[in-house]
Amino acid sequence: MTRIVHLTTDCFKRDQDGAYITFDKAPVLLPPTLARLIEQQIANPVTLSMVQPAPGSGPAFLFPGPLAHRRPQGLAMQLLELGLPTLAAHNTATIAIAADLPPIVTSDLFGVHVNTAVEWSVLAQDSWADYLAARKGTE
């Protein structure tokens, strides 16, 4: 949430291969529907208050809004009210990344201790076979 509230319109790019949002230095390919929504937001920003950088000082916020919504907690509450639980999405994404990347990379990416990243990796690699075997033993 902290990164999302600070996104600016120049973080969004479209080329012949698709549309991307860049977090730090890593462009992330967006699904076409989300790309269209972001393009609409840039063309016609929906906000009650234009909390924006001073004119000429840089690009506009991608998601402008009242100051309370510019904080990560405010945005998280807005998304929750729309039925988009950010904690569940965050946890799912974290586990998916832990399953795909080496623990040292996950550690650096999330700023956690390498032992924590190793634990996440082990949890992410647990198979359904182990789960089913455990369930069979309890029946």
mmCIF file of N, CA and C in Angstrom:
data_model
loop_
_atom_site.group_PDB
_atom_site.id
_atom_site.type_symbol
_atom_site.label_atom_id
_atom_site.label_comp_id
_atom_site.label_asym_id
_atom_site.label_seq_id
_atom_site.Cartn_x
_atom_site.Cartn_y
_atom_site.Cartn_z
ATOM 1 N N MET A 1 0.825 -1.192 0.000
ATOM 2 C CA MET A 1 0.000 0.000 0.000
ATOM 3 C C MET A 1 0.869 1.256 0.000
ATOM 4 N N THR A 2 1.991 1.189 0.714
ATOM 5 C CA THR A 2 2.877 2.351 0.780
ATOM 6 C C THR A 2 3.371 2.735 -0.606
ATOM 7 N N ARG A 3 3.712 1.759 -1.410
ATOM 8 C CA ARG A 3 4.203 2.047 -2.765
ATOM 9 C C ARG A 3 3.081 2.528 -3.680
ATOM 10 N N ILE A 4 1.892 1.971 -3.509
ATOM 11 C CA ILE A 4 0.785 2.328 -4.396
ATOM 12 C C ILE A 4 0.381 3.782 -4.227
ATOM 13 N N VAL A 5 0.299 4.289 -2.989
ATOM 14 C CA VAL A 5 -0.138 5.671 -2.799
ATOM 15 C C VAL A 5 0.861 6.673 -3.367
ATOM 16 N N HIS A 6 2.098 6.242 -3.570
ATOM 17 C CA HIS A 6 3.118 7.146 -4.106
ATOM 18 C C HIS A 6 3.334 6.997 -5.610
ATOM 19 N N LEU A 7 2.577 6.121 -6.267
ATOM 20 C CA LEU A 7 2.719 5.969 -7.714
ATOM 21 C C LEU A 7 2.311 7.252 -8.419
ATOM 22 N N THR A 8 3.052 7.581 -9.459
ATOM 23 C CA THR A 8 2.722 8.746 -10.274
ATOM 24 C C THR A 8 2.395 8.281 -11.689
ATOM 25 N N THR A 9 1.821 9.171 -12.460
ATOM 26 C CA THR A 9 1.375 8.813 -13.806
ATOM 27 C C THR A 9 2.525 8.358 -14.696
ATOM 28 N N ASP A 10 3.743 8.803 -14.406
ATOM 29 C CA ASP A 10 4.864 8.376 -15.244
ATOM 30 C C ASP A 10 5.326 6.948 -14.936
ATOM 31 N N CYS A 11 4.740 6.304 -13.925
ATOM 32 C CA CYS A 11 5.044 4.895 -13.629
ATOM 33 C C CYS A 11 4.341 3.964 -14.615
ATOM 34 N N PHE A 12 3.338 4.485 -15.314
ATOM 35 C CA PHE A 12 2.559 3.687 -16.259
ATOM 36 C C PHE A 12 3.100 3.897 -17.663
ATOM 37 N N LYS A 13 3.374 2.795 -18.343
ATOM 38 C CA LYS A 13 3.856 2.851 -19.736
ATOM 39 C C LYS A 13 3.148 1.778 -20.542
ATOM 40 N N ARG A 14 2.921 2.102 -21.809
ATOM 41 C CA ARG A 14 2.346 1.124 -22.738
ATOM 42 C C ARG A 14 3.253 1.064 -23.956
ATOM 43 N N ASP A 15 3.525 -0.174 -24.419
ATOM 44 C CA ASP A 15 4.258 -0.358 -25.663
ATOM 45 C C ASP A 15 3.583 -1.465 -26.466
ATOM 46 N N GLN A 16 4.238 -1.916 -27.524
ATOM 47 C CA GLN A 16 3.625 -2.929 -28.394
ATOM 48 C C GLN A 16 3.410 -4.258 -27.678
ATOM 49 N N ASP A 17 4.134 -4.510 -26.593
ATOM 50 C CA ASP A 17 4.006 -5.771 -25.872
ATOM 51 C C ASP A 17 2.949 -5.748 -24.778
ATOM 52 N N GLY A 18 2.521 -4.567 -24.360
ATOM 53 C CA GLY A 18 1.517 -4.476 -23.302
ATOM 54 C C GLY A 18 1.675 -3.213 -22.484
ATOM 55 N N ALA A 19 1.009 -3.185 -21.336
ATOM 56 C CA ALA A 19 1.051 -2.035 -20.437
ATOM 57 C C ALA A 19 1.760 -2.456 -19.153
ATOM 58 N N TYR A 20 2.517 -1.511 -18.580
ATOM 59 C CA TYR A 20 3.340 -1.817 -17.422
ATOM 60 C C TYR A 20 3.225 -0.727 -16.363
ATOM 61 N N ILE A 21 3.329 -1.143 -15.112
ATOM 62 C CA ILE A 21 3.533 -0.226 -13.986
ATOM 63 C C ILE A 21 4.927 -0.539 -13.475
ATOM 64 N N THR A 22 5.696 0.504 -13.223
ATOM 65 C CA THR A 22 7.049 0.296 -12.724
ATOM 66 C C THR A 22 7.090 0.613 -11.235
ATOM 67 N N PHE A 23 7.474 -0.395 -10.445
ATOM 68 C CA PHE A 23 7.720 -0.245 -9.015
ATOM 69 C C PHE A 23 9.227 -0.203 -8.847
ATOM 70 N N ASP A 24 9.743 0.866 -8.259
ATOM 71 C CA ASP A 24 11.186 1.067 -8.173
ATOM 72 C C ASP A 24 11.738 1.019 -9.595
ATOM 73 N N LYS A 25 12.458 -0.052 -9.935
ATOM 74 C CA LYS A 25 13.020 -0.159 -11.286
ATOM 75 C C LYS A 25 12.454 -1.339 -12.057
ATOM 76 N N ALA A 26 11.504 -2.059 -11.462
ATOM 77 C CA ALA A 26 10.987 -3.290 -12.072
ATOM 78 C C ALA A 26 9.628 -3.062 -12.707
ATOM 79 N N PRO A 27 9.540 -3.091 -14.053
ATOM 80 C CA PRO A 27 8.228 -2.987 -14.697
ATOM 81 C C PRO A 27 7.444 -4.279 -14.529
ATOM 82 N N VAL A 28 6.141 -4.125 -14.225
ATOM 83 C CA VAL A 28 5.258 -5.267 -14.023
ATOM 84 C C VAL A 28 4.187 -5.218 -15.111
ATOM 85 N N LEU A 29 4.099 -6.311 -15.893
ATOM 86 C CA LEU A 29 3.094 -6.396 -16.950
ATOM 87 C C LEU A 29 1.703 -6.445 -16.323
ATOM 88 N N LEU A 30 0.800 -5.609 -16.829
ATOM 89 C CA LEU A 30 -0.558 -5.537 -16.284
ATOM 90 C C LEU A 30 -1.543 -6.314 -17.150
ATOM 91 N N PRO A 31 -2.556 -6.895 -16.518
ATOM 92 C CA PRO A 31 -3.634 -7.495 -17.317
ATOM 93 C C PRO A 31 -4.322 -6.392 -18.122
ATOM 94 N N PRO A 32 -4.809 -6.711 -19.325
ATOM 95 C CA PRO A 32 -5.413 -5.677 -20.182
ATOM 96 C C PRO A 32 -6.529 -4.883 -19.516
ATOM 97 N N THR A 33 -7.379 -5.519 -18.738
ATOM 98 C CA THR A 33 -8.484 -4.811 -18.086
ATOM 99 C C THR A 33 -7.957 -3.780 -17.101
ATOM 100 N N LEU A 34 -6.982 -4.151 -16.299
ATOM 101 C CA LEU A 34 -6.393 -3.208 -15.344
ATOM 102 C C LEU A 34 -5.691 -2.074 -16.080
ATOM 103 N N ALA A 35 -5.011 -2.388 -17.165
ATOM 104 C CA ALA A 35 -4.333 -1.353 -17.955
ATOM 105 C C ALA A 35 -5.345 -0.319 -18.469
ATOM 106 N N ARG A 36 -6.492 -0.793 -18.964
ATOM 107 C CA ARG A 36 -7.523 0.141 -19.454
ATOM 108 C C ARG A 36 -8.051 1.019 -18.323
ATOM 109 N N LEU A 37 -8.263 0.437 -17.144
ATOM 110 C CA LEU A 37 -8.750 1.219 -16.003
ATOM 111 C C LEU A 37 -7.729 2.295 -15.608
ATOM 112 N N ILE A 38 -6.467 1.937 -15.616
ATOM 113 C CA ILE A 38 -5.437 2.921 -15.254
ATOM 114 C C ILE A 38 -5.364 4.018 -16.305
ATOM 115 N N GLU A 39 -5.478 3.664 -17.574
ATOM 116 C CA GLU A 39 -5.496 4.687 -18.632
ATOM 117 C C GLU A 39 -6.680 5.638 -18.442
ATOM 118 N N GLN A 40 -7.840 5.092 -18.082
ATOM 119 C CA GLN A 40 -9.009 5.940 -17.820
ATOM 120 C C GLN A 40 -8.758 6.843 -16.619
ATOM 121 N N GLN A 41 -8.128 6.310 -15.579
ATOM 122 C CA GLN A 41 -7.828 7.101 -14.382
ATOM 123 C C GLN A 41 -6.883 8.248 -14.713
ATOM 124 N N ILE A 42 -5.892 7.988 -15.554
ATOM 125 C CA ILE A 42 -4.945 9.042 -15.929
ATOM 126 C C ILE A 42 -5.649 10.106 -16.761
ATOM 127 N N ALA A 43 -6.495 9.676 -17.700
ATOM 128 C CA ALA A 43 -7.195 10.622 -18.570
ATOM 129 C C ALA A 43 -8.224 11.448 -17.807
ATOM 130 N N ASN A 44 -8.921 10.830 -16.853
ATOM 131 C CA ASN A 44 -9.970 11.500 -16.087
ATOM 132 C C ASN A 44 -9.838 11.127 -14.619
ATOM 133 N N PRO A 45 -8.904 11.741 -13.898
ATOM 134 C CA PRO A 45 -8.707 11.366 -12.494
ATOM 135 C C PRO A 45 -9.980 11.555 -11.679
ATOM 136 N N VAL A 46 -10.340 10.523 -10.924
ATOM 137 C CA VAL A 46 -11.524 10.576 -10.071
ATOM 138 C C VAL A 46 -11.049 10.873 -8.656
ATOM 139 N N THR A 47 -11.391 12.068 -8.164
ATOM 140 C CA THR A 47 -10.968 12.464 -6.830
ATOM 141 C C THR A 47 -11.853 13.574 -6.304
ATOM 142 N N LEU A 48 -11.913 13.674 -4.989
ATOM 143 C CA LEU A 48 -12.641 14.770 -4.355
ATOM 144 C C LEU A 48 -11.717 15.937 -4.051
ATOM 145 N N SER A 49 -10.437 15.687 -4.020
ATOM 146 C CA SER A 49 -9.453 16.698 -3.678
ATOM 147 C C SER A 49 -8.202 16.439 -4.488
ATOM 148 N N MET A 50 -7.652 17.444 -5.061
ATOM 149 C CA MET A 50 -6.467 17.267 -5.891
ATOM 150 C C MET A 50 -5.199 17.476 -5.073
ATOM 151 N N VAL A 51 -4.866 16.511 -4.232
ATOM 152 C CA VAL A 51 -3.603 16.544 -3.513
ATOM 153 C C VAL A 51 -2.566 16.076 -4.524
ATOM 154 N N GLN A 52 -1.808 17.000 -5.044
ATOM 155 C CA GLN A 52 -0.855 16.722 -6.104
ATOM 156 C C GLN A 52 0.436 17.487 -5.854
ATOM 157 N N PRO A 53 1.529 17.041 -6.474
ATOM 158 C CA PRO A 53 2.748 17.832 -6.393
ATOM 159 C C PRO A 53 2.507 19.219 -7.000
ATOM 160 N N ALA A 54 3.317 20.167 -6.596
ATOM 161 C CA ALA A 54 3.190 21.520 -7.143
ATOM 162 C C ALA A 54 3.363 21.488 -8.659
ATOM 163 N N PRO A 55 2.596 22.332 -9.387
ATOM 164 C CA PRO A 55 2.705 22.348 -10.845
ATOM 165 C C PRO A 55 4.163 22.546 -11.280
ATOM 166 N N GLY A 56 4.568 21.735 -12.246
ATOM 167 C CA GLY A 56 5.929 21.833 -12.770
ATOM 168 C C GLY A 56 6.980 21.110 -11.947
ATOM 169 N N SER A 57 6.568 20.558 -10.783
ATOM 170 C CA SER A 57 7.559 19.906 -9.931
ATOM 171 C C SER A 57 7.654 18.408 -10.196
ATOM 172 N N GLY A 58 6.797 17.870 -11.045
ATOM 173 C CA GLY A 58 6.862 16.447 -11.338
ATOM 174 C C GLY A 58 5.520 15.920 -11.792
ATOM 175 N N PRO A 59 5.468 14.629 -12.055
ATOM 176 C CA PRO A 59 4.223 14.033 -12.541
ATOM 177 C C PRO A 59 3.154 13.970 -11.455
ATOM 178 N N ALA A 60 1.907 13.857 -11.902
ATOM 179 C CA ALA A 60 0.772 13.792 -10.987
ATOM 180 C C ALA A 60 0.684 12.409 -10.341
ATOM 181 N N PHE A 61 0.077 12.350 -9.162
ATOM 182 C CA PHE A 61 -0.171 11.060 -8.534
ATOM 183 C C PHE A 61 -1.121 10.253 -9.416
ATOM 184 N N LEU A 62 -0.881 8.967 -9.501
ATOM 185 C CA LEU A 62 -1.756 8.097 -10.277
ATOM 186 C C LEU A 62 -3.119 7.989 -9.612
ATOM 187 N N PHE A 63 -3.130 7.965 -8.273
ATOM 188 C CA PHE A 63 -4.382 7.876 -7.521
ATOM 189 C C PHE A 63 -4.483 9.071 -6.584
ATOM 190 N N PRO A 64 -4.845 10.253 -7.128
ATOM 191 C CA PRO A 64 -4.972 11.427 -6.268
ATOM 192 C C PRO A 64 -6.205 11.287 -5.385
ATOM 193 N N GLY A 65 -6.221 12.028 -4.332
ATOM 194 C CA GLY A 65 -7.399 11.963 -3.476
ATOM 195 C C GLY A 65 -7.222 12.780 -2.233
ATOM 196 N N PRO A 66 -8.235 12.756 -1.365
ATOM 197 C CA PRO A 66 -8.142 13.476 -0.106
ATOM 198 C C PRO A 66 -6.926 12.991 0.681
ATOM 199 N N LEU A 67 -6.372 13.859 1.477
ATOM 200 C CA LEU A 67 -5.148 13.545 2.204
ATOM 201 C C LEU A 67 -5.268 12.259 3.016
ATOM 202 N N ALA A 68 -6.425 12.008 3.623
ATOM 203 C CA ALA A 68 -6.610 10.787 4.423
ATOM 204 C C ALA A 68 -6.448 9.535 3.566
ATOM 205 N N HIS A 69 -6.813 9.619 2.279
ATOM 206 C CA HIS A 69 -6.705 8.465 1.392
ATOM 207 C C HIS A 69 -5.320 8.360 0.773
ATOM 208 N N ARG A 70 -4.467 9.342 0.988
ATOM 209 C CA ARG A 70 -3.103 9.299 0.457
ATOM 210 C C ARG A 70 -2.203 8.477 1.373
ATOM 211 N N ARG A 71 -2.700 8.138 2.555
ATOM 212 C CA ARG A 71 -1.923 7.288 3.457
ATOM 213 C C ARG A 71 -2.247 5.829 3.146
ATOM 214 N N PRO A 72 -1.288 4.929 3.351
ATOM 215 C CA PRO A 72 -1.550 3.511 3.056
ATOM 216 C C PRO A 72 -2.772 2.956 3.781
ATOM 217 N N GLN A 73 -2.984 3.344 5.036
ATOM 218 C CA GLN A 73 -4.130 2.829 5.793
ATOM 219 C C GLN A 73 -5.444 3.298 5.181
ATOM 220 N N GLY A 74 -5.476 4.541 4.719
ATOM 221 C CA GLY A 74 -6.686 5.077 4.102
ATOM 222 C C GLY A 74 -7.024 4.348 2.811
ATOM 223 N N LEU A 75 -6.002 4.079 2.007
ATOM 224 C CA LEU A 75 -6.228 3.357 0.759
ATOM 225 C C LEU A 75 -6.661 1.922 1.044
ATOM 226 N N ALA A 76 -6.042 1.296 2.025
ATOM 227 C CA ALA A 76 -6.416 -0.072 2.396
ATOM 228 C C ALA A 76 -7.886 -0.129 2.825
ATOM 229 N N MET A 77 -8.334 0.859 3.591
ATOM 230 C CA MET A 77 -9.732 0.889 4.029
ATOM 231 C C MET A 77 -10.672 1.082 2.841
ATOM 232 N N GLN A 78 -10.299 1.958 1.909
ATOM 233 C CA GLN A 78 -11.121 2.164 0.715
ATOM 234 C C GLN A 78 -11.264 0.862 -0.069
ATOM 235 N N LEU A 79 -10.159 0.165 -0.256
ATOM 236 C CA LEU A 79 -10.192 -1.081 -1.008
ATOM 237 C C LEU A 79 -11.014 -2.142 -0.287
ATOM 238 N N LEU A 80 -10.899 -2.195 1.023
ATOM 239 C CA LEU A 80 -11.679 -3.152 1.811
ATOM 240 C C LEU A 80 -13.174 -2.871 1.671
ATOM 241 N N GLU A 81 -13.553 -1.587 1.681
ATOM 242 C CA GLU A 81 -14.956 -1.211 1.509
ATOM 243 C C GLU A 81 -15.485 -1.636 0.135
ATOM 244 N N LEU A 82 -14.588 -1.738 -0.846
ATOM 245 C CA LEU A 82 -14.971 -2.176 -2.195
ATOM 246 C C LEU A 82 -14.907 -3.690 -2.349
ATOM 247 N N GLY A 83 -14.615 -4.383 -1.238
ATOM 248 C CA GLY A 83 -14.552 -5.836 -1.279
ATOM 249 C C GLY A 83 -13.208 -6.380 -1.718
ATOM 250 N N LEU A 84 -12.153 -5.573 -1.618
ATOM 251 C CA LEU A 84 -10.812 -5.988 -2.017
ATOM 252 C C LEU A 84 -9.911 -6.039 -0.785
ATOM 253 N N PRO A 85 -9.857 -7.189 -0.114
ATOM 254 C CA PRO A 85 -9.038 -7.292 1.102
ATOM 255 C C PRO A 85 -7.547 -7.332 0.754
ATOM 256 N N THR A 86 -6.842 -6.302 1.118
ATOM 257 C CA THR A 86 -5.434 -6.190 0.735
ATOM 258 C C THR A 86 -4.537 -7.148 1.508
ATOM 259 N N LEU A 87 -4.861 -7.463 2.751
ATOM 260 C CA LEU A 87 -4.000 -8.356 3.522
ATOM 261 C C LEU A 87 -3.979 -9.755 2.907
ATOM 262 N N ALA A 88 -5.128 -10.252 2.516
ATOM 263 C CA ALA A 88 -5.186 -11.578 1.894
ATOM 264 C C ALA A 88 -4.421 -11.581 0.572
ATOM 265 N N ALA A 89 -4.576 -10.533 -0.221
ATOM 266 C CA ALA A 89 -3.856 -10.445 -1.492
ATOM 267 C C ALA A 89 -2.352 -10.353 -1.255
ATOM 268 N N HIS A 90 -1.953 -9.568 -0.266
ATOM 269 C CA HIS A 90 -0.533 -9.425 0.060
ATOM 270 C C HIS A 90 0.056 -10.769 0.473
ATOM 271 N N ASN A 91 -0.644 -11.490 1.348
ATOM 272 C CA ASN A 91 -0.135 -12.777 1.818
ATOM 273 C C ASN A 91 -0.046 -13.792 0.688
ATOM 274 N N THR A 92 -1.042 -13.814 -0.176
ATOM 275 C CA THR A 92 -1.034 -14.730 -1.314
ATOM 276 C C THR A 92 0.134 -14.416 -2.241
ATOM 277 N N ALA A 93 0.345 -13.136 -2.524
ATOM 278 C CA ALA A 93 1.458 -12.745 -3.395
ATOM 279 C C ALA A 93 2.800 -13.089 -2.762
ATOM 280 N N THR A 94 2.919 -12.879 -1.461
ATOM 281 C CA THR A 94 4.171 -13.185 -0.762
ATOM 282 C C THR A 94 4.498 -14.664 -0.865
ATOM 283 N N ILE A 95 3.517 -15.516 -0.620
ATOM 284 C CA ILE A 95 3.745 -16.959 -0.693
ATOM 285 C C ILE A 95 4.053 -17.385 -2.129
ATOM 286 N N ALA A 96 3.377 -16.796 -3.101
ATOM 287 C CA ALA A 96 3.646 -17.131 -4.505
ATOM 288 C C ALA A 96 5.086 -16.766 -4.882
ATOM 289 N N ILE A 97 5.535 -15.608 -4.427
ATOM 290 C CA ILE A 97 6.916 -15.198 -4.709
ATOM 291 C C ILE A 97 7.895 -16.120 -3.997
ATOM 292 N N ALA A 98 7.584 -16.472 -2.755
ATOM 293 C CA ALA A 98 8.467 -17.364 -1.991
ATOM 294 C C ALA A 98 8.581 -18.734 -2.664
ATOM 295 N N ALA A 99 7.534 -19.155 -3.344
ATOM 296 C CA ALA A 99 7.571 -20.443 -4.037
ATOM 297 C C ALA A 99 8.420 -20.382 -5.298
ATOM 298 N N ASP A 100 8.500 -19.203 -5.909
ATOM 299 C CA ASP A 100 9.164 -19.065 -7.207
ATOM 300 C C ASP A 100 10.614 -18.601 -7.135
ATOM 301 N N LEU A 101 10.979 -17.886 -6.070
ATOM 302 C CA LEU A 101 12.313 -17.294 -6.001
ATOM 303 C C LEU A 101 13.155 -17.943 -4.915
ATOM 304 N N PRO A 102 14.467 -17.919 -5.084
ATOM 305 C CA PRO A 102 15.340 -18.414 -4.008
ATOM 306 C C PRO A 102 15.172 -17.550 -2.757
ATOM 307 N N PRO A 103 15.313 -18.136 -1.568
ATOM 308 C CA PRO A 103 15.133 -17.379 -0.325
ATOM 309 C C PRO A 103 16.001 -16.118 -0.229
ATOM 310 N N ILE A 104 17.216 -16.150 -0.730
ATOM 311 C CA ILE A 104 18.084 -14.958 -0.641
ATOM 312 C C ILE A 104 17.499 -13.794 -1.441
ATOM 313 N N VAL A 105 16.862 -14.105 -2.569
ATOM 314 C CA VAL A 105 16.224 -13.064 -3.382
ATOM 315 C C VAL A 105 14.980 -12.544 -2.665
ATOM 316 N N THR A 106 14.178 -13.460 -2.132
ATOM 317 C CA THR A 106 12.979 -13.070 -1.385
ATOM 318 C C THR A 106 13.358 -12.200 -0.190
ATOM 319 N N SER A 107 14.429 -12.583 0.498
ATOM 320 C CA SER A 107 14.910 -11.825 1.654
ATOM 321 C C SER A 107 15.235 -10.387 1.266
ATOM 322 N N ASP A 108 15.966 -10.238 0.181
ATOM 323 C CA ASP A 108 16.355 -8.905 -0.284
ATOM 324 C C ASP A 108 15.144 -8.120 -0.774
ATOM 325 N N LEU A 109 14.254 -8.786 -1.495
ATOM 326 C CA LEU A 109 13.074 -8.134 -2.065
ATOM 327 C C LEU A 109 12.149 -7.573 -0.996
ATOM 328 N N PHE A 110 11.918 -8.353 0.072
ATOM 329 C CA PHE A 110 10.980 -7.945 1.115
ATOM 330 C C PHE A 110 11.651 -7.316 2.327
ATOM 331 N N GLY A 111 12.981 -7.338 2.365
ATOM 332 C CA GLY A 111 13.684 -6.755 3.502
ATOM 333 C C GLY A 111 13.498 -7.554 4.775
ATOM 334 N N VAL A 112 13.415 -8.878 4.641
ATOM 335 C CA VAL A 112 13.277 -9.748 5.811
ATOM 336 C C VAL A 112 14.558 -10.561 5.964
ATOM 337 N N HIS A 113 14.732 -11.114 7.153
ATOM 338 C CA HIS A 113 15.902 -11.947 7.403
ATOM 339 C C HIS A 113 15.853 -13.174 6.497
ATOM 340 N N VAL A 114 17.012 -13.655 6.078
ATOM 341 C CA VAL A 114 17.057 -14.801 5.169
ATOM 342 C C VAL A 114 16.407 -16.037 5.796
ATOM 343 N N ASN A 115 16.502 -16.196 7.120
ATOM 344 C CA ASN A 115 15.847 -17.344 7.768
ATOM 345 C C ASN A 115 14.330 -17.277 7.617
ATOM 346 N N THR A 116 13.777 -16.069 7.682
ATOM 347 C CA THR A 116 12.336 -15.888 7.465
ATOM 348 C C THR A 116 11.981 -16.267 6.036
ATOM 349 N N ALA A 117 12.797 -15.835 5.089
ATOM 350 C CA ALA A 117 12.555 -16.164 3.684
ATOM 351 C C ALA A 117 12.639 -17.673 3.449
ATOM 352 N N VAL A 118 13.552 -18.345 4.137
ATOM 353 C CA VAL A 118 13.661 -19.809 4.025
ATOM 354 C C VAL A 118 12.383 -20.458 4.556
ATOM 355 N N GLU A 119 11.881 -19.981 5.698
ATOM 356 C CA GLU A 119 10.636 -20.529 6.256
ATOM 357 C C GLU A 119 9.476 -20.327 5.287
ATOM 358 N N TRP A 120 9.384 -19.143 4.688
ATOM 359 C CA TRP A 120 8.327 -18.888 3.708
ATOM 360 C C TRP A 120 8.449 -19.855 2.541
ATOM 361 N N SER A 121 9.674 -20.070 2.088
ATOM 362 C CA SER A 121 9.907 -20.971 0.960
ATOM 363 C C SER A 121 9.458 -22.394 1.291
ATOM 364 N N VAL A 122 9.775 -22.843 2.481
ATOM 365 C CA VAL A 122 9.359 -24.187 2.909
ATOM 366 C C VAL A 122 7.830 -24.274 2.949
ATOM 367 N N LEU A 123 7.191 -23.268 3.520
ATOM 368 C CA LEU A 123 5.719 -23.256 3.571
ATOM 369 C C LEU A 123 5.114 -23.256 2.166
ATOM 370 N N ALA A 124 5.714 -22.482 1.277
ATOM 371 C CA ALA A 124 5.190 -22.374 -0.089
ATOM 372 C C ALA A 124 5.385 -23.659 -0.873
ATOM 373 N N GLN A 125 6.403 -24.433 -0.539
ATOM 374 C CA GLN A 125 6.701 -25.657 -1.279
ATOM 375 C C GLN A 125 5.930 -26.858 -0.770
ATOM 376 N N ASP A 126 5.246 -26.734 0.379
ATOM 377 C CA ASP A 126 4.470 -27.864 0.896
ATOM 378 C C ASP A 126 3.492 -28.337 -0.175
ATOM 379 N N SER A 127 3.413 -29.626 -0.351
ATOM 380 C CA SER A 127 2.579 -30.171 -1.418
ATOM 381 C C SER A 127 1.216 -30.607 -0.886
ATOM 382 N N TRP A 128 0.284 -30.756 -1.799
ATOM 383 C CA TRP A 128 -1.042 -31.259 -1.448
ATOM 384 C C TRP A 128 -0.950 -32.692 -0.963
ATOM 385 N N ALA A 129 0.039 -33.437 -1.457
ATOM 386 C CA ALA A 129 0.187 -34.831 -1.024
ATOM 387 C C ALA A 129 0.434 -34.896 0.480
ATOM 388 N N ASP A 130 1.273 -33.997 1.001
ATOM 389 C CA ASP A 130 1.522 -33.955 2.442
ATOM 390 C C ASP A 130 0.240 -33.620 3.205
ATOM 391 N N TYR A 131 -0.513 -32.675 2.681
ATOM 392 C CA TYR A 131 -1.765 -32.275 3.322
ATOM 393 C C TYR A 131 -2.754 -33.447 3.345
ATOM 394 N N LEU A 132 -2.898 -34.099 2.199
ATOM 395 C CA LEU A 132 -3.844 -35.207 2.123
ATOM 396 C C LEU A 132 -3.423 -36.371 3.016
ATOM 397 N N ALA A 133 -2.118 -36.625 3.094
ATOM 398 C CA ALA A 133 -1.634 -37.686 3.968
ATOM 399 C C ALA A 133 -1.930 -37.355 5.432
ATOM 400 N N ALA A 134 -1.751 -36.101 5.796
ATOM 401 C CA ALA A 134 -2.042 -35.672 7.168
ATOM 402 C C ALA A 134 -3.537 -35.793 7.469
ATOM 403 N N ARG A 135 -4.372 -35.439 6.507
ATOM 404 C CA ARG A 135 -5.827 -35.533 6.690
ATOM 405 C C ARG A 135 -6.261 -36.988 6.813
ATOM 406 N N LYS A 136 -5.651 -37.862 6.019
ATOM 407 C CA LYS A 136 -6.013 -39.276 6.046
ATOM 408 C C LYS A 136 -5.673 -39.884 7.396
ATOM 409 N N GLY A 137 -4.581 -39.416 7.997
ATOM 410 C CA GLY A 137 -4.179 -39.921 9.302
ATOM 411 C C GLY A 137 -5.106 -39.496 10.420
ATOM 412 N N THR A 138 -5.905 -38.440 10.231
ATOM 413 C CA THR A 138 -6.806 -37.958 11.274
ATOM 414 C C THR A 138 -8.207 -38.534 11.138
ATOM 415 N N GLU A 139 -8.480 -39.242 10.062
ATOM 416 C CA GLU A 139 -9.839 -39.778 9.844
ATOM 417 C C GLU A 139 -10.009 -41.141 10.442
#
